[in-house]
mmCIF file of C-alpha atoms in Angstrom:
data_model
loop_
_atom_site.group_PDB
_atom_site.id
_atom_site.type_symbol
_atom_site.label_atom_id
_atom_site.label_comp_id
_atom_site.label_asym_id
_atom_site.label_seq_id
_atom_site.Cartn_x
_atom_site.Cartn_y
_atom_site.Cartn_z
ATOM 1 C CA MET A 1 -13.131 23.615 6.562
ATOM 2 C CA THR A 2 -9.583 23.235 5.640
ATOM 3 C CA LEU A 3 -8.353 19.630 5.000
ATOM 4 C CA ILE A 4 -4.512 19.328 4.984
ATOM 5 C CA TYR A 5 -3.179 15.897 3.650
ATOM 6 C CA GLU A 6 0.614 15.498 4.094
ATOM 7 C CA GLY A 7 2.791 13.106 2.390
ATOM 8 C CA ALA A 8 5.670 11.312 3.903
ATOM 9 C CA ILE A 9 9.215 10.852 2.589
ATOM 10 C CA SER A 10 9.162 7.512 0.972
ATOM 11 C CA SER A 11 11.788 5.267 -0.809
ATOM 12 C CA ARG A 12 12.356 5.541 -4.513
ATOM 13 C CA ALA A 13 12.262 1.742 -4.782
ATOM 14 C CA VAL A 14 8.929 0.991 -3.424
ATOM 15 C CA GLY A 15 6.017 3.109 -4.890
ATOM 16 C CA GLY A 16 3.083 1.767 -2.761
ATOM 17 C CA ALA A 17 3.164 4.867 -0.412
ATOM 18 C CA ARG A 18 3.079 7.225 -3.291
ATOM 19 C CA LEU A 19 0.256 5.379 -5.019
ATOM 20 C CA HIS A 20 -1.723 5.340 -1.897
ATOM 21 C CA PHE A 21 -1.157 9.054 -1.263
ATOM 22 C CA ARG A 22 -2.055 10.143 -4.880
ATOM 23 C CA GLY A 23 -5.082 7.923 -5.110
ATOM 24 C CA LEU A 24 -6.684 9.153 -1.864
ATOM 25 C CA ALA A 25 -5.666 12.797 -2.665
ATOM 26 C CA ARG A 26 -7.462 12.617 -6.039
ATOM 27 C CA ALA A 27 -10.476 11.146 -4.390
ATOM 28 C CA ILE A 28 -10.456 14.007 -1.689
ATOM 29 C CA GLU A 29 -10.043 16.657 -4.546
ATOM 30 C CA ARG A 30 -13.023 15.032 -6.490
ATOM 31 C CA SER A 31 -15.202 15.152 -3.439
ATOM 32 C CA GLY A 32 -15.245 18.946 -3.417
ATOM 33 C CA VAL A 33 -13.726 19.575 -0.097
ATOM 34 C CA GLU A 34 -13.918 23.469 0.532
ATOM 35 C CA ASP A 35 -10.163 24.129 1.110
ATOM 36 C CA PHE A 36 -7.934 21.184 0.223
ATOM 37 C CA ARG A 37 -4.156 21.490 0.931
ATOM 38 C CA VAL A 38 -1.570 18.987 -0.099
ATOM 39 C CA VAL A 39 1.854 19.098 1.683
ATOM 40 C CA LEU A 40 4.687 17.160 0.080
ATOM 41 C CA PRO A 41 8.552 16.941 0.363
ATOM 42 C CA ARG A 42 10.403 18.695 -2.472
ATOM 43 C CA PHE A 43 12.650 16.304 -4.411
ATOM 44 C CA SER A 44 14.262 17.146 -7.759
ATOM 45 C CA ASP A 45 13.654 13.542 -8.884
ATOM 46 C CA GLU A 46 9.947 13.540 -8.286
ATOM 47 C CA PRO A 47 7.082 15.429 -9.938
ATOM 48 C CA ALA A 48 4.714 17.462 -7.723
ATOM 49 C CA TYR A 49 1.327 16.137 -7.096
ATOM 50 C CA ASP A 50 -0.847 17.284 -10.177
ATOM 51 C CA PRO A 51 -4.250 18.568 -9.255
ATOM 52 C CA GLY A 52 -7.098 18.395 -11.664
ATOM 53 C CA VAL A 53 -7.697 20.923 -14.314
ATOM 54 C CA ALA A 54 -8.996 24.140 -12.781
ATOM 55 C CA SER A 55 -8.818 22.451 -9.290
ATOM 56 C CA PRO A 56 -8.569 24.823 -6.328
ATOM 57 C CA THR A 57 -6.338 22.369 -4.514
ATOM 58 C CA ARG A 58 -3.124 24.148 -3.184
ATOM 59 C CA VAL A 59 0.098 22.102 -3.187
ATOM 60 C CA SER A 60 3.022 23.062 -0.731
ATOM 61 C CA ARG A 61 6.381 21.545 -1.497
ATOM 62 C CA VAL A 62 8.292 21.614 1.614
ATOM 63 C CA PRO A 63 12.271 21.662 1.396
ATOM 64 C CA THR A 64 14.197 18.725 2.690
ATOM 65 C CA LEU A 65 17.854 17.537 2.849
ATOM 66 C CA GLY A 66 17.033 14.347 1.005
ATOM 67 C CA ARG A 67 16.000 10.920 2.318
ATOM 68 C CA SER A 68 18.504 10.916 5.135
ATOM 69 C CA LEU A 69 17.615 11.109 8.893
ATOM 70 C CA LYS A 70 18.535 14.754 8.787
ATOM 71 C CA GLY A 71 16.194 15.213 5.737
ATOM 72 C CA HIS A 72 13.335 13.669 7.663
ATOM 73 C CA VAL A 73 13.870 15.889 10.629
ATOM 74 C CA VAL A 74 13.940 19.095 8.515
ATOM 75 C CA TYR A 75 10.824 18.042 6.810
ATOM 76 C CA GLU A 76 8.979 17.367 9.938
ATOM 77 C CA ILE A 77 9.942 20.751 11.500
ATOM 78 C CA LEU A 78 9.133 22.742 8.381
ATOM 79 C CA LYS A 79 5.845 21.125 7.665
ATOM 80 C CA SER A 80 4.738 21.277 11.346
ATOM 81 C CA GLY A 81 5.235 25.105 11.068
ATOM 82 C CA LEU A 82 3.256 25.197 7.812
ATOM 83 C CA VAL A 83 0.339 22.970 9.390
ATOM 84 C CA ALA A 84 0.356 25.139 12.619
ATOM 85 C CA GLY A 85 0.172 28.245 10.355
ATOM 86 C CA CYS A 86 -2.856 26.956 8.569
ATOM 87 C CA ARG A 87 -4.614 25.851 11.825
ATOM 88 C CA LEU A 88 -3.926 29.357 13.424
ATOM 89 C CA SER A 89 -5.535 31.009 10.260
ATOM 90 C CA ASP A 90 -8.534 28.829 10.623
ATOM 91 C CA MET A 91 -8.938 29.566 14.287
ATOM 92 C CA LEU A 92 -9.043 33.280 13.479
ATOM 93 C CA ARG A 93 -11.780 32.573 10.839
ATOM 94 C CA ARG A 94 -13.582 30.167 13.131
ATOM 95 C CA ARG A 95 -13.164 27.168 10.708
ATOM 96 C CA ARG A 96 -12.364 23.567 11.266
ATOM 97 C CA THR A 97 -9.182 22.159 10.305
ATOM 98 C CA VAL A 98 -8.517 18.440 9.506
ATOM 99 C CA HIS A 99 -4.960 17.316 9.320
ATOM 100 C CA MET A 100 -4.368 13.885 7.870
ATOM 101 C CA MET A 101 -0.936 12.218 7.753
ATOM 102 C CA ARG A 102 0.447 8.796 7.307
ATOM 103 C CA ILE A 103 2.125 7.428 10.508
ATOM 104 C CA SER A 104 5.987 7.731 10.114
ATOM 105 C CA PRO A 105 9.163 7.010 12.124
ATOM 106 C CA ILE A 106 9.589 10.668 12.935
ATOM 107 C CA GLY A 107 6.248 12.482 13.137
ATOM 108 C CA ILE A 108 5.737 15.530 15.290
ATOM 109 C CA SER A 109 3.248 17.647 13.163
ATOM 110 C CA PRO A 110 0.145 15.816 14.707
ATOM 111 C CA LEU A 111 1.276 16.865 18.227
ATOM 112 C CA PHE A 112 1.190 20.408 17.196
ATOM 113 C CA SER A 113 -2.155 20.177 15.322
ATOM 114 C CA ARG A 114 -3.836 18.343 18.308
ATOM 115 C CA ALA A 115 -2.505 20.976 20.750
ATOM 116 C CA LEU A 116 -4.146 23.706 18.397
ATOM 117 C CA GLY A 117 -7.560 21.891 18.375
ATOM 118 C CA ALA A 118 -7.466 20.415 14.826
ATOM 119 C CA ILE A 119 -8.996 17.070 13.923
ATOM 120 C CA VAL A 120 -5.939 14.767 13.550
ATOM 121 C CA VAL A 121 -6.239 11.717 11.365
ATOM 122 C CA VAL A 122 -3.391 9.379 11.373
ATOM 123 C CA GLU A 123 -3.324 6.687 8.669
ATOM 124 C CA VAL A 124 -1.762 3.371 9.585
ATOM 125 C CA ASN A 125 -0.747 1.465 6.589
ATOM 126 C CA GLY A 126 2.003 -0.313 8.543
ATOM 127 C CA LEU A 127 3.854 0.057 11.817
ATOM 128 C CA PRO A 128 7.275 1.625 11.276
ATOM 129 C CA ASP A 129 8.695 0.014 14.402
ATOM 130 C CA SER A 130 7.725 -3.479 13.032
ATOM 131 C CA GLU A 131 9.351 -2.551 9.753
ATOM 132 C CA PHE A 132 12.532 -1.517 11.438
ATOM 133 C CA GLU A 133 12.502 -4.703 13.368
ATOM 134 C CA SER A 134 12.050 -6.806 10.231
ATOM 135 C CA ARG A 135 15.077 -5.033 8.620
ATOM 136 C CA GLY A 136 17.361 -6.001 11.524
ATOM 137 C CA PHE A 137 17.810 -2.477 13.281
ATOM 138 C CA HIS A 138 19.224 -2.480 16.637
ATOM 139 C CA ASP A 139 16.547 -2.971 19.460
ATOM 140 C CA VAL A 140 17.331 0.514 20.806
ATOM 141 C CA VAL A 141 16.335 1.988 17.482
ATOM 142 C CA VAL A 142 13.166 -0.125 17.238
ATOM 143 C CA ARG A 143 12.017 1.075 20.763
ATOM 144 C CA LEU A 144 12.665 4.615 19.902
ATOM 145 C CA VAL A 145 10.570 4.325 16.646
ATOM 146 C CA ARG A 146 7.865 2.675 18.559
ATOM 147 C CA ALA A 147 7.825 5.450 21.020
ATOM 148 C CA THR A 148 7.544 8.194 18.202
ATOM 149 C CA THR A 149 4.774 6.232 16.503
ATOM 150 C CA THR A 150 2.907 5.826 19.713
ATOM 151 C CA LEU A 151 3.075 9.574 20.372
ATOM 152 C CA GLN A 152 1.561 10.185 16.877
ATOM 153 C CA LEU A 153 -1.276 7.727 17.613
ATOM 154 C CA ARG A 154 -1.937 9.293 20.987
ATOM 155 C CA ALA A 155 -2.280 12.752 19.444
ATOM 156 C CA ALA A 156 -4.814 11.496 16.846
ATOM 157 C CA THR A 157 -8.511 12.101 17.243
ATOM 158 C CA HIS A 158 -9.084 9.412 14.532
ATOM 159 C CA VAL A 159 -7.016 6.556 13.156
ATOM 160 C CA VAL A 160 -7.646 4.879 9.789
ATOM 161 C CA ALA A 161 -5.861 1.411 9.687
ATOM 162 C CA VAL A 162 -5.785 -0.797 6.642
ATOM 163 C CA THR A 163 -6.017 -4.174 8.347
ATOM 164 C CA ASP A 164 -7.667 -5.777 11.347
ATOM 165 C CA GLY A 165 -4.287 -6.386 12.858
ATOM 166 C CA LEU A 166 -3.096 -2.727 12.465
ATOM 167 C CA ALA A 167 -6.376 -1.545 13.933
ATOM 168 C CA ALA A 168 -5.994 -3.863 16.935
ATOM 169 C CA ALA A 169 -2.425 -2.605 17.395
ATOM 170 C CA ALA A 170 -3.430 1.059 17.098
ATOM 171 C CA ARG A 171 -6.189 0.538 19.897
ATOM 172 C CA GLN A 172 -3.489 -0.604 22.275
ATOM 173 C CA ARG A 173 -1.635 2.681 21.817
ATOM 174 C CA THR A 174 -4.419 5.311 21.708
ATOM 175 C CA THR A 175 -7.901 6.155 22.813
ATOM 176 C CA ALA A 176 -8.758 7.695 19.540
ATOM 177 C CA ARG A 177 -11.587 6.164 17.261
ATOM 178 C CA VAL A 178 -10.205 3.617 14.971
ATOM 179 C CA LEU A 179 -11.633 2.643 11.473
ATOM 180 C CA ARG A 180 -10.470 -0.513 9.611
ATOM 181 C CA ILE A 181 -10.685 0.047 5.929
ATOM 182 C CA GLU A 182 -8.707 -1.712 3.225
ATOM 183 C CA ASN A 183 -6.750 -0.118 0.403
ATOM 184 C CA ALA A 184 -7.990 0.684 -3.005
ATOM 185 C CA VAL A 185 -6.817 1.221 -6.519
ATOM 186 C CA ASP A 186 -6.923 4.164 -8.838
ATOM 187 C CA LEU A 187 -9.303 2.883 -11.527
ATOM 188 C CA ASP A 188 -8.574 5.729 -13.730
ATOM 189 C CA ASP A 189 -4.748 4.913 -14.021
ATOM 190 C CA LEU A 190 -5.774 1.382 -15.013
ATOM 191 C CA GLY A 191 -8.702 2.282 -17.260
ATOM 192 C CA GLU A 192 -7.220 1.183 -20.601
ATOM 193 C CA MET A 193 -5.816 -2.051 -19.020
ATOM 194 C CA ILE A 194 -9.120 -2.846 -17.351
ATOM 195 C CA GLU A 195 -10.864 -2.457 -20.786
ATOM 196 C CA ARG A 196 -8.339 -4.908 -22.383
ATOM 197 C CA SER A 197 -8.177 -7.396 -19.561
ATOM 198 C CA GLY A 198 -8.735 -10.788 -21.078
ATOM 199 C CA SER A 199 -8.064 -14.226 -19.479
ATOM 200 C CA GLY A 200 -4.309 -14.197 -20.086
ATOM 201 C CA ALA A 201 -2.274 -17.457 -20.462
ATOM 202 C CA ALA A 202 -3.746 -20.152 -18.278
ATOM 203 C CA ARG A 203 -0.394 -21.479 -17.023
ATOM 204 C CA THR A 204 1.392 -18.204 -16.695
ATOM 205 C CA ILE A 205 1.684 -16.971 -13.018
ATOM 206 C CA THR A 206 2.776 -13.342 -12.194
ATOM 207 C CA TYR A 207 4.016 -11.375 -9.293
ATOM 208 C CA SER A 208 4.576 -7.625 -9.309
ATOM 209 C CA GLY A 209 6.348 -5.740 -6.642
ATOM 210 C CA ALA A 210 9.457 -5.620 -4.405
ATOM 211 C CA PHE A 211 11.638 -8.440 -3.965
ATOM 212 C CA ALA A 212 11.733 -7.976 -0.162
ATOM 213 C CA PRO A 213 12.047 -10.162 2.799
ATOM 214 C CA TRP A 214 8.251 -10.067 3.517
ATOM 215 C CA GLN A 215 7.508 -11.611 0.168
ATOM 216 C CA GLU A 216 7.742 -15.423 -0.018
ATOM 217 C CA LEU A 217 9.112 -15.335 -3.567
ATOM 218 C CA GLU A 218 11.606 -18.245 -3.012
ATOM 219 C CA LEU A 219 8.548 -20.278 -1.863
ATOM 220 C CA LEU A 220 6.671 -19.108 -4.964
ATOM 221 C CA VAL A 221 9.619 -20.413 -7.163
ATOM 222 C CA ARG A 222 9.694 -23.815 -5.428
ATOM 223 C CA ALA A 223 5.877 -24.133 -5.700
ATOM 224 C CA PHE A 224 6.072 -23.173 -9.359
ATOM 225 C CA ALA A 225 8.804 -25.916 -9.874
ATOM 226 C CA ARG A 226 6.396 -28.462 -8.276
ATOM 227 C CA LEU A 227 3.638 -27.402 -10.842
ATOM 228 C CA VAL A 228 6.148 -27.986 -13.720
ATOM 229 C CA GLU A 229 7.276 -31.344 -12.385
ATOM 230 C CA ARG A 230 3.694 -32.579 -12.053
ATOM 231 C CA ASP A 231 2.717 -31.373 -15.564
ATOM 232 C CA PRO A 232 5.750 -30.983 -17.619
ATOM 233 C CA GLU A 233 4.062 -30.854 -20.894
ATOM 234 C CA SER A 234 2.104 -27.820 -20.294
ATOM 235 C CA PRO A 235 3.427 -24.192 -21.209
ATOM 236 C CA TRP A 236 4.143 -23.015 -17.628
ATOM 237 C CA ARG A 237 5.670 -19.379 -17.103
ATOM 238 C CA LEU A 238 6.514 -17.430 -14.000
ATOM 239 C CA ILE A 239 7.019 -13.732 -14.529
ATOM 240 C CA LEU A 240 8.568 -11.882 -11.482
ATOM 241 C CA ILE A 241 7.971 -8.208 -12.191
ATOM 242 C CA GLY A 242 10.212 -6.015 -10.094
ATOM 243 C CA ASP A 243 13.588 -5.980 -8.209
ATOM 244 C CA GLY A 244 14.889 -5.689 -4.634
ATOM 245 C CA GLU A 245 17.192 -6.780 -2.059
ATOM 246 C CA ASP A 246 16.229 -10.589 -2.230
ATOM 247 C CA ARG A 247 16.873 -10.932 -6.010
ATOM 248 C CA GLU A 248 20.124 -13.009 -5.582
ATOM 249 C CA SER A 249 18.379 -15.558 -3.266
ATOM 250 C CA ILE A 250 15.668 -15.705 -5.694
ATOM 251 C CA GLU A 251 17.843 -16.313 -8.571
ATOM 252 C CA ARG A 252 19.613 -19.121 -6.711
ATOM 253 C CA ALA A 253 16.345 -20.706 -5.925
ATOM 254 C CA ILE A 254 15.415 -20.676 -9.598
ATOM 255 C CA VAL A 255 18.669 -22.362 -10.575
ATOM 256 C CA GLU A 256 18.447 -24.938 -7.808
ATOM 257 C CA CYS A 257 14.762 -25.802 -8.871
ATOM 258 C CA GLY A 258 15.850 -26.355 -12.583
ATOM 259 C CA VAL A 259 13.236 -23.718 -13.932
ATOM 260 C CA THR A 260 15.697 -21.191 -15.385
ATOM 261 C CA ASP A 261 14.140 -21.248 -18.842
ATOM 262 C CA LEU A 262 10.497 -20.844 -17.502
ATOM 263 C CA VAL A 263 10.996 -18.003 -15.036
ATOM 264 C CA GLU A 264 11.518 -14.338 -16.204
ATOM 265 C CA ILE A 265 12.639 -11.507 -13.911
ATOM 266 C CA THR A 266 11.894 -8.170 -15.696
ATOM 267 C CA GLY A 267 13.636 -5.833 -13.173
ATOM 268 C CA TRP A 268 11.886 -2.601 -12.359
ATOM 269 C CA VAL A 269 9.525 -1.348 -15.012
ATOM 270 C CA ASP A 270 6.980 1.393 -15.118
ATOM 271 C CA ARG A 271 3.469 0.960 -13.840
ATOM 272 C CA ASN A 272 1.892 0.563 -17.312
ATOM 273 C CA THR A 273 4.372 -2.043 -18.378
ATOM 274 C CA ALA A 274 4.064 -3.930 -15.036
ATOM 275 C CA ALA A 275 0.309 -3.940 -15.637
ATOM 276 C CA GLU A 276 0.861 -5.235 -19.302
ATOM 277 C CA ARG A 277 2.889 -8.127 -18.036
ATOM 278 C CA VAL A 278 0.399 -8.946 -15.387
ATOM 279 C CA LEU A 279 -2.297 -9.135 -17.968
ATOM 280 C CA GLY A 280 -0.189 -11.686 -19.838
ATOM 281 C CA GLY A 281 -0.966 -14.434 -17.154
ATOM 282 C CA ARG A 282 -4.129 -15.822 -15.609
ATOM 283 C CA VAL A 283 -2.891 -16.012 -12.044
ATOM 284 C CA ALA A 284 -1.390 -13.254 -9.919
ATOM 285 C CA VAL A 285 0.242 -13.924 -6.511
ATOM 286 C CA VAL A 286 0.445 -11.979 -3.288
ATOM 287 C CA PRO A 287 2.855 -14.137 -1.436
ATOM 288 C CA LEU A 288 3.218 -12.038 1.848
ATOM 289 C CA THR A 289 4.686 -13.266 5.101
ATOM 290 C CA PRO A 290 4.442 -11.311 8.385
ATOM 291 C CA LYS A 291 7.049 -8.564 8.563
ATOM 292 C CA SER A 292 7.861 -9.168 12.355
ATOM 293 C CA SER A 293 6.930 -10.868 15.460
ATOM 294 C CA SER A 294 3.778 -8.846 15.535
ATOM 295 C CA GLY A 295 2.403 -10.930 12.711
ATOM 296 C CA ILE A 296 1.217 -7.778 10.846
ATOM 297 C CA CYS A 297 1.626 -7.233 7.137
ATOM 298 C CA GLY A 298 -0.610 -4.470 5.671
ATOM 299 C CA SER A 299 -3.110 -4.106 2.967
ATOM 300 C CA PRO A 300 -1.324 -4.984 -0.297
ATOM 301 C CA LEU A 301 -2.207 -2.385 -3.100
ATOM 302 C CA LYS A 302 -1.106 -5.001 -5.667
ATOM 303 C CA LEU A 303 -3.849 -7.299 -4.581
ATOM 304 C CA PHE A 304 -6.530 -4.700 -5.512
ATOM 305 C CA GLU A 305 -4.729 -3.896 -8.846
ATOM 306 C CA TYR A 306 -4.958 -7.685 -9.677
ATOM 307 C CA LEU A 307 -8.645 -7.778 -8.932
ATOM 308 C CA ALA A 308 -9.272 -4.755 -11.043
ATOM 309 C CA LEU A 309 -7.543 -6.508 -13.851
ATOM 310 C CA ASP A 310 -9.692 -9.449 -13.424
ATOM 311 C CA ARG A 311 -6.767 -11.845 -12.470
ATOM 312 C CA ARG A 312 -7.224 -14.954 -10.406
ATOM 313 C CA VAL A 313 -5.601 -13.930 -7.140
ATOM 314 C CA VAL A 314 -3.725 -16.087 -4.750
ATOM 315 C CA GLY A 315 -2.714 -14.623 -1.511
ATOM 316 C CA SER A 316 -1.257 -15.826 1.850
ATOM 317 C CA ASP A 317 -3.280 -16.070 5.046
ATOM 318 C CA VAL A 318 -1.936 -12.950 6.686
ATOM 319 C CA ASP A 319 -3.297 -9.993 8.107
ATOM 320 C CA GLY A 320 -4.482 -7.743 5.315
ATOM 321 C CA VAL A 321 -5.679 -10.614 3.251
ATOM 322 C CA VAL A 322 -7.633 -12.927 5.365
ATOM 323 C CA GLU A 323 -10.239 -10.367 6.361
ATOM 324 C CA LEU A 324 -11.229 -9.817 2.662
ATOM 325 C CA HIS A 325 -13.851 -12.447 2.787
ATOM 326 C CA ASP A 326 -16.028 -11.264 0.060
ATOM 327 C CA TYR A 327 -13.286 -10.630 -2.448
ATOM 328 C CA PRO A 328 -12.442 -13.547 -4.849
ATOM 329 C CA VAL A 329 -8.903 -14.398 -3.327
ATOM 330 C CA ILE A 330 -7.732 -17.836 -2.961
ATOM 331 C CA VAL A 331 -5.982 -18.190 0.309
ATOM 332 C CA TYR A 332 -3.028 -20.467 1.233
ATOM 333 C CA GLU A 333 -1.145 -20.958 4.450
ATOM 334 C CA HIS A 334 1.905 -18.765 4.266
ATOM 335 C CA GLY A 335 5.341 -20.621 4.494
ATOM 336 C CA ASN A 336 3.575 -23.841 3.305
ATOM 337 C CA VAL A 337 4.746 -24.817 -0.144
ATOM 338 C CA ASP A 338 2.051 -27.758 -0.475
ATOM 339 C CA ALA A 339 -0.589 -25.177 0.423
ATOM 340 C CA LEU A 340 0.700 -22.663 -2.220
ATOM 341 C CA VAL A 341 0.832 -25.371 -4.929
ATOM 342 C CA ALA A 342 -2.709 -26.333 -4.200
ATOM 343 C CA ALA A 343 -3.830 -22.720 -4.354
ATOM 344 C CA LEU A 344 -2.053 -22.185 -7.598
ATOM 345 C CA GLU A 345 -3.618 -25.212 -9.119
ATOM 346 C CA SER A 346 -7.071 -24.050 -8.150
ATOM 347 C CA ALA A 347 -6.493 -20.602 -9.623
ATOM 348 C CA VAL A 348 -5.224 -22.092 -12.805
ATOM 349 C CA ALA A 349 -8.426 -24.218 -13.123
ATOM 350 C CA VAL A 350 -10.729 -21.305 -12.705
ATOM 351 C CA GLU A 351 -11.861 -20.245 -16.234
ATOM 352 C CA ALA A 352 -13.260 -16.781 -15.251
ATOM 353 C CA VAL A 353 -13.228 -14.687 -12.079
ATOM 354 C CA PRO A 354 -16.692 -14.782 -10.356
ATOM 355 C CA GLU A 355 -19.105 -12.221 -11.463
ATOM 356 C CA HIS A 356 -18.584 -9.025 -9.765
ATOM 357 C CA ASN A 357 -21.381 -7.603 -7.595
ATOM 358 C CA VAL A 358 -21.875 -3.835 -7.690
ATOM 359 C CA GLU A 359 -20.811 -3.494 -3.944
ATOM 360 C CA TRP A 360 -17.513 -5.433 -4.630
ATOM 361 C CA LYS A 361 -16.707 -3.292 -7.682
ATOM 362 C CA ARG A 362 -17.423 0.006 -5.932
ATOM 363 C CA ARG A 363 -15.191 -0.725 -2.898
ATOM 364 C CA LEU A 364 -12.143 -1.021 -5.164
ATOM 365 C CA SER A 365 -12.119 2.730 -5.849
ATOM 366 C CA TRP A 366 -10.304 5.424 -3.782
ATOM 367 C CA ASP A 367 -13.537 7.417 -4.212
ATOM 368 C CA ASP A 368 -15.550 4.895 -2.109
ATOM 369 C CA ARG A 369 -12.811 4.691 0.346
ATOM 370 C CA TRP A 370 -12.708 8.467 0.962
ATOM 371 C CA THR A 371 -16.672 8.566 1.129
ATOM 372 C CA ARG A 372 -16.342 5.949 4.039
ATOM 373 C CA ILE A 373 -13.449 7.869 5.751
ATOM 374 C CA ALA A 374 -15.433 11.165 5.542
ATOM 375 C CA ALA A 375 -18.512 9.582 7.107
ATOM 376 C CA PHE A 376 -16.322 8.078 9.880
ATOM 377 C CA LEU A 377 -14.736 11.749 10.406
ATOM 378 C CA GLU A 378 -18.296 13.335 10.204
ATOM 379 C CA ILE A 379 -17.271 15.895 7.886
#
């Protein structure tokens, strides 16, 4: 059997897609798949996927014309040819081919693979049309992206969605089998941090990630200001780790709330530094709000990193968080500052994260996630 896992062209600013790809690719590699091939766009500013020592994994770097629309189209055409060539070779050798790819705004490779009889697995970490809608693209563009993503889903034999909402949306567009399985975290990357994870400063609250429209960071600032107002003598701190398009509005909210001296914005930092800063506080927040009228958000990778680091996690009641019933997450009603204040107060009061059970710990890893996906694919 040949398993082809292809990566998408992603933004430099938001690394979640790359972390997801790398984490799952490493897990597949460790599982000992007979013939594992990784297909990635070639960029001078990004290192190639790094297989393990003495790994038989083959990495194909496909040329592109950058992250423009033209670059996406060129990448799709070239990698579709590469994947089709692999499938034809397997057909001659009477071997199965599994083609896995993340749903994308312009994805044609699954159509060719399905036509050639491959097992086609489409990963749904978000709906591109919903993201285009949330960013204010013209309705014609949104409808076009919706049509291309629907074609990918219809070409799939299996769909892996990271939230209940995404799984339900996928089922409306395809007859393929659909598995809902949340994201995970690369425990090896965080190994040293996990070993050093202490309780952190009780009244230091952290957020790590993009300052994007689907993150309620202004609401977080206002909730933090309420905490300070209620208990001005305590050593409150709010650390916002990251940057993004909403930075100016967040900075205005900080000034308006009078907490300038208590809030730190770090800007973009490397992953290890981000984890170090998260360890400095007891509470970490996932303040998501629905990206579009669909109400769908996604499965936030940072939530699982926070859990791996034993932070007291506060998350909004959105798709991708509310279904995590057996994870220790304090949930608040998104958009409701009073609810967020109450959730933060509850998290600050927790002396220690509830003792992890073995099942809970195991499900944090990409290895366990791949084991469950492989069982779903029956490979």
